[in-house]
Amino acid sequence: MITTKVETFNNYINGEWQESASQKKFYSVNPANTGDVVGVFQASNETDVKQAIEAASKAFPDWAKTAPSKRAAILNKAAALLEEKAATYAEELTREEGKHVNDAKNEVLRSAQTLRYYAVEGQSFTGETFPNDDPNMRVSTEREPLGVVSVITPWNFPISIAARKIAPALITGNTVVFKPSSDTPLIAVRLVEALHDAGIPKGVLNFVTGKASDVGDLLVTHPAVKAVTFTGSTAAGEGIHSKCSFITRTQMELGGKNPLLVMEDADIDLAATLTVNGGFSLTGQACTGTSRVIVMKEVKEAFMEKLIEKTSALRIGSGFEEGVKIGPLANEKQLKNVLKYIEFGKEDGADLVYGGERLTSGEYEKGYFVQPAIFTNVKPNHRIAKEEIFGPVIAVIEADTYEEAIAIANDVDYGLSASIVTNNLKTASQFTKDIQAGTVKVNRTTTGNLINAPFGGLKQSSTATFRESGRVGLEFFTQVKTVYIGY
Ligand code: NAD
């Protein structure tokens, strides 16, 4: 399979780049051209994980005592290194994940910005003082790091999600064992390299690649691991959560089935643009991607016309091509899953009115390319209306009233993100109250979230514990101690 020389990348344990004890490797391939091998990585086993956790445990006491300004300086330096190499890293990310190189560059830069953000916020993250009746006593809370944190991440935002977990973990004095998705290990290596080159002390950050079935259990059950922060599918999150001890802190950011409501007074052109951007950007592989459009009966026809017009203008191809809006699916499993749901849509009686075919000729021959698919006349109980697909498939469901639309929108197990297109302020504000979603938008795409604002879902989209991102993103990584000092 390998025709040209392909670089091999190692684990990073106790400050050293090292091979796995398993002596086994795996390849990461380009989903736009599966003949292109991006790199060779360590197929780690539990011996590696144990070493990584032990190194992180050993490094914890000193790192917890390290001055916050020193920790911040390391994050800032790593950010500068990522910025310096953003163009090269973006190309690597496009090669291993498939997203457009412009999106990949934005993601690398956003990750650098995340490191900088937490370098500042983490230095002023503190406890509170409490008034009390004793004039000779001061009562306050202090925030302390937890210890070793396992960071487990998916492939769709492989550096920005890792950065928004690792940066708050490190700045608050925790040590980390990081396991990326096996579809995107190279960009994860680059993040670790940046922190290594920025001078992170040995053992503070450790990195192991490999299959979840080989390394996953120990990463979440080892007694020295005090917290697990995970982003990925609801099924995997549920499995991990059930394995963790009750004293292990967990943060699970999971799947979504995000609705966009199009009201009778909506700007129809805007609604179609938001659907296309929210549903098809990143080839529909954003956890906050629009996968259901609930549209009022009276505007449905006009909306469908615009939606199909805008979708048919989207160019499909490699993320290195100018003007490409839809890249490949990230891996074969994704491809099979998306095609399976397109069949489910047809079987359940919805009408496929656009796309949905796998592309296999010419430039698409060696990649996981599928045309974006639009289904109409979808019923709320259809599988494509209920289950996460995580691909470029949009289910359009008709509703007669706002009340019906909200009921449909909420009738799923997920609650990650939702949006409404309307010019009616009353409907918009009512929607923000009625919708069951952790991120609620008006006249904006369901996708996208700020670095400085909280992010997380409701229902099966998150564990109901701690939010990620923003200042509250630091809470997960610290525990509160209440101190009474009498004098
Ligand atoms: P996945 O659940 O298959 O894997 C995610 C990560 O978890 C990978 O590193 C994987 O190796 C690891 N993993 C899987 N099972 C594990 C186990 N039992 N123990 C330990 N580690 C395990 O998800 P994916 O295919 O990489 O990503 C797509 C999913 O991620 C979608 O469901 C999407 O909605 C979700 N996602 C959620 C958010 C969010 O913030 N809510 C963001 C991005 C992606």
Short mmCIF file of N, CA and C in Angstrom, two decimals, residues 10-19 47-63 148 175-178 192 195-196 199-208:
data_model
loop_
_atom_site.label_atom_id
_atom_site.label_comp_id
_atom_site.label_asym_id
_atom_site.label_seq_id
_atom_site.Cartn_x
_atom_site.Cartn_y
_atom_site.Cartn_z
N ASN A 10 5.80 8.82 16.86
CA ASN A 10 5.83 8.07 18.11
C ASN A 10 4.85 8.61 19.15
N ASN A 11 4.70 7.84 20.20
CA ASN A 11 4.01 8.33 21.39
C ASN A 11 4.91 9.34 22.08
N TYR A 12 4.34 10.10 23.01
CA TYR A 12 5.13 11.07 23.77
C TYR A 12 4.85 10.80 25.25
N ILE A 13 5.85 10.20 25.91
CA ILE A 13 5.65 9.79 27.30
C ILE A 13 6.83 10.28 28.14
N ASN A 14 6.50 10.95 29.23
CA ASN A 14 7.52 11.48 30.14
C ASN A 14 8.57 12.33 29.41
N GLY A 15 8.11 13.12 28.47
CA GLY A 15 9.01 14.04 27.77
C GLY A 15 9.80 13.41 26.63
N GLU A 16 9.57 12.13 26.35
CA GLU A 16 10.32 11.45 25.29
C GLU A 16 9.37 10.95 24.20
N TRP A 17 9.82 11.07 22.95
CA TRP A 17 9.06 10.46 21.84
C TRP A 17 9.49 9.00 21.75
N GLN A 18 8.56 8.10 21.93
CA GLN A 18 8.96 6.68 21.97
C GLN A 18 7.97 5.76 21.26
N GLU A 19 8.51 4.62 20.83
CA GLU A 19 7.68 3.62 20.16
C GLU A 19 6.79 2.92 21.18
N THR A 47 0.50 -1.20 28.25
CA THR A 47 1.81 -0.88 28.85
C THR A 47 2.14 0.60 28.61
N ASP A 48 1.88 1.06 27.39
CA ASP A 48 2.14 2.48 27.07
C ASP A 48 1.25 3.40 27.92
N VAL A 49 -0.02 3.02 28.01
CA VAL A 49 -0.96 3.86 28.76
C VAL A 49 -0.54 3.94 30.22
N LYS A 50 -0.13 2.79 30.75
CA LYS A 50 0.29 2.74 32.16
C LYS A 50 1.50 3.67 32.38
N GLN A 51 2.46 3.58 31.45
CA GLN A 51 3.64 4.45 31.56
C GLN A 51 3.24 5.92 31.50
N ALA A 52 2.32 6.22 30.58
CA ALA A 52 1.90 7.62 30.41
C ALA A 52 1.20 8.13 31.67
N ILE A 53 0.33 7.29 32.23
CA ILE A 53 -0.39 7.72 33.45
C ILE A 53 0.58 7.85 34.62
N GLU A 54 1.52 6.93 34.71
CA GLU A 54 2.50 7.01 35.81
C GLU A 54 3.37 8.27 35.67
N ALA A 55 3.76 8.59 34.43
CA ALA A 55 4.55 9.81 34.21
C ALA A 55 3.74 11.05 34.60
N ALA A 56 2.47 11.03 34.21
CA ALA A 56 1.61 12.19 34.52
C ALA A 56 1.40 12.31 36.03
N SER A 57 1.27 11.18 36.70
CA SER A 57 1.09 11.18 38.17
C SER A 57 2.32 11.75 38.86
N LYS A 58 3.48 11.33 38.38
CA LYS A 58 4.73 11.76 39.00
C LYS A 58 4.95 13.26 38.79
N ALA A 59 4.55 13.73 37.62
CA ALA A 59 4.79 15.15 37.29
C ALA A 59 3.79 16.08 37.98
N PHE A 60 2.68 15.51 38.46
CA PHE A 60 1.60 16.36 38.95
C PHE A 60 1.99 17.30 40.12
N PRO A 61 2.61 16.79 41.20
CA PRO A 61 2.84 17.70 42.34
C PRO A 61 3.63 18.96 41.96
N ASP A 62 4.66 18.80 41.16
CA ASP A 62 5.47 19.98 40.79
C ASP A 62 4.71 20.91 39.86
N TRP A 63 3.98 20.31 38.91
CA TRP A 63 3.23 21.16 37.95
C TRP A 63 2.12 21.93 38.68
N VAL A 148 -4.33 13.76 37.39
CA VAL A 148 -4.16 13.29 36.00
C VAL A 148 -5.52 13.31 35.30
N THR A 175 -2.12 17.40 35.07
CA THR A 175 -1.29 16.77 34.06
C THR A 175 -2.20 15.91 33.18
N VAL A 176 -1.72 15.63 31.96
CA VAL A 176 -2.63 15.11 30.93
C VAL A 176 -2.08 13.87 30.24
N VAL A 177 -2.99 12.94 29.96
CA VAL A 177 -2.71 11.87 29.00
C VAL A 177 -3.72 12.06 27.87
N PHE A 178 -3.21 12.24 26.68
CA PHE A 178 -4.04 12.62 25.53
C PHE A 178 -4.07 11.47 24.52
N VAL A 192 1.02 18.39 20.33
CA VAL A 192 1.92 17.94 21.40
C VAL A 192 3.33 18.48 21.16
N LEU A 195 3.64 22.06 22.28
CA LEU A 195 3.76 22.21 23.74
C LEU A 195 5.13 21.72 24.22
N HIS A 196 5.62 20.66 23.58
CA HIS A 196 6.97 20.16 23.92
C HIS A 196 8.01 21.25 23.60
N GLY A 199 8.37 24.04 25.91
CA GLY A 199 9.05 23.80 27.19
C GLY A 199 8.20 23.15 28.28
N ILE A 200 7.16 22.43 27.88
CA ILE A 200 6.35 21.78 28.92
C ILE A 200 7.24 20.76 29.66
N PRO A 201 7.25 20.78 30.98
CA PRO A 201 8.13 19.85 31.71
C PRO A 201 7.75 18.39 31.45
N LYS A 202 8.71 17.52 31.61
CA LYS A 202 8.45 16.11 31.27
C LYS A 202 7.36 15.51 32.16
N GLY A 203 6.53 14.71 31.53
CA GLY A 203 5.44 14.05 32.25
C GLY A 203 4.16 14.86 32.37
N VAL A 204 4.24 16.16 32.13
CA VAL A 204 3.04 17.00 32.31
C VAL A 204 2.01 16.72 31.22
N LEU A 205 2.51 16.50 30.00
CA LEU A 205 1.62 16.13 28.89
C LEU A 205 2.16 14.83 28.29
N ASN A 206 1.28 13.86 28.14
CA ASN A 206 1.67 12.58 27.54
C ASN A 206 0.67 12.25 26.45
N PHE A 207 1.14 11.47 25.49
CA PHE A 207 0.35 11.27 24.28
C PHE A 207 0.49 9.84 23.80
N VAL A 208 -0.64 9.16 23.64
CA VAL A 208 -0.61 7.79 23.10
C VAL A 208 -1.63 7.66 21.98
#
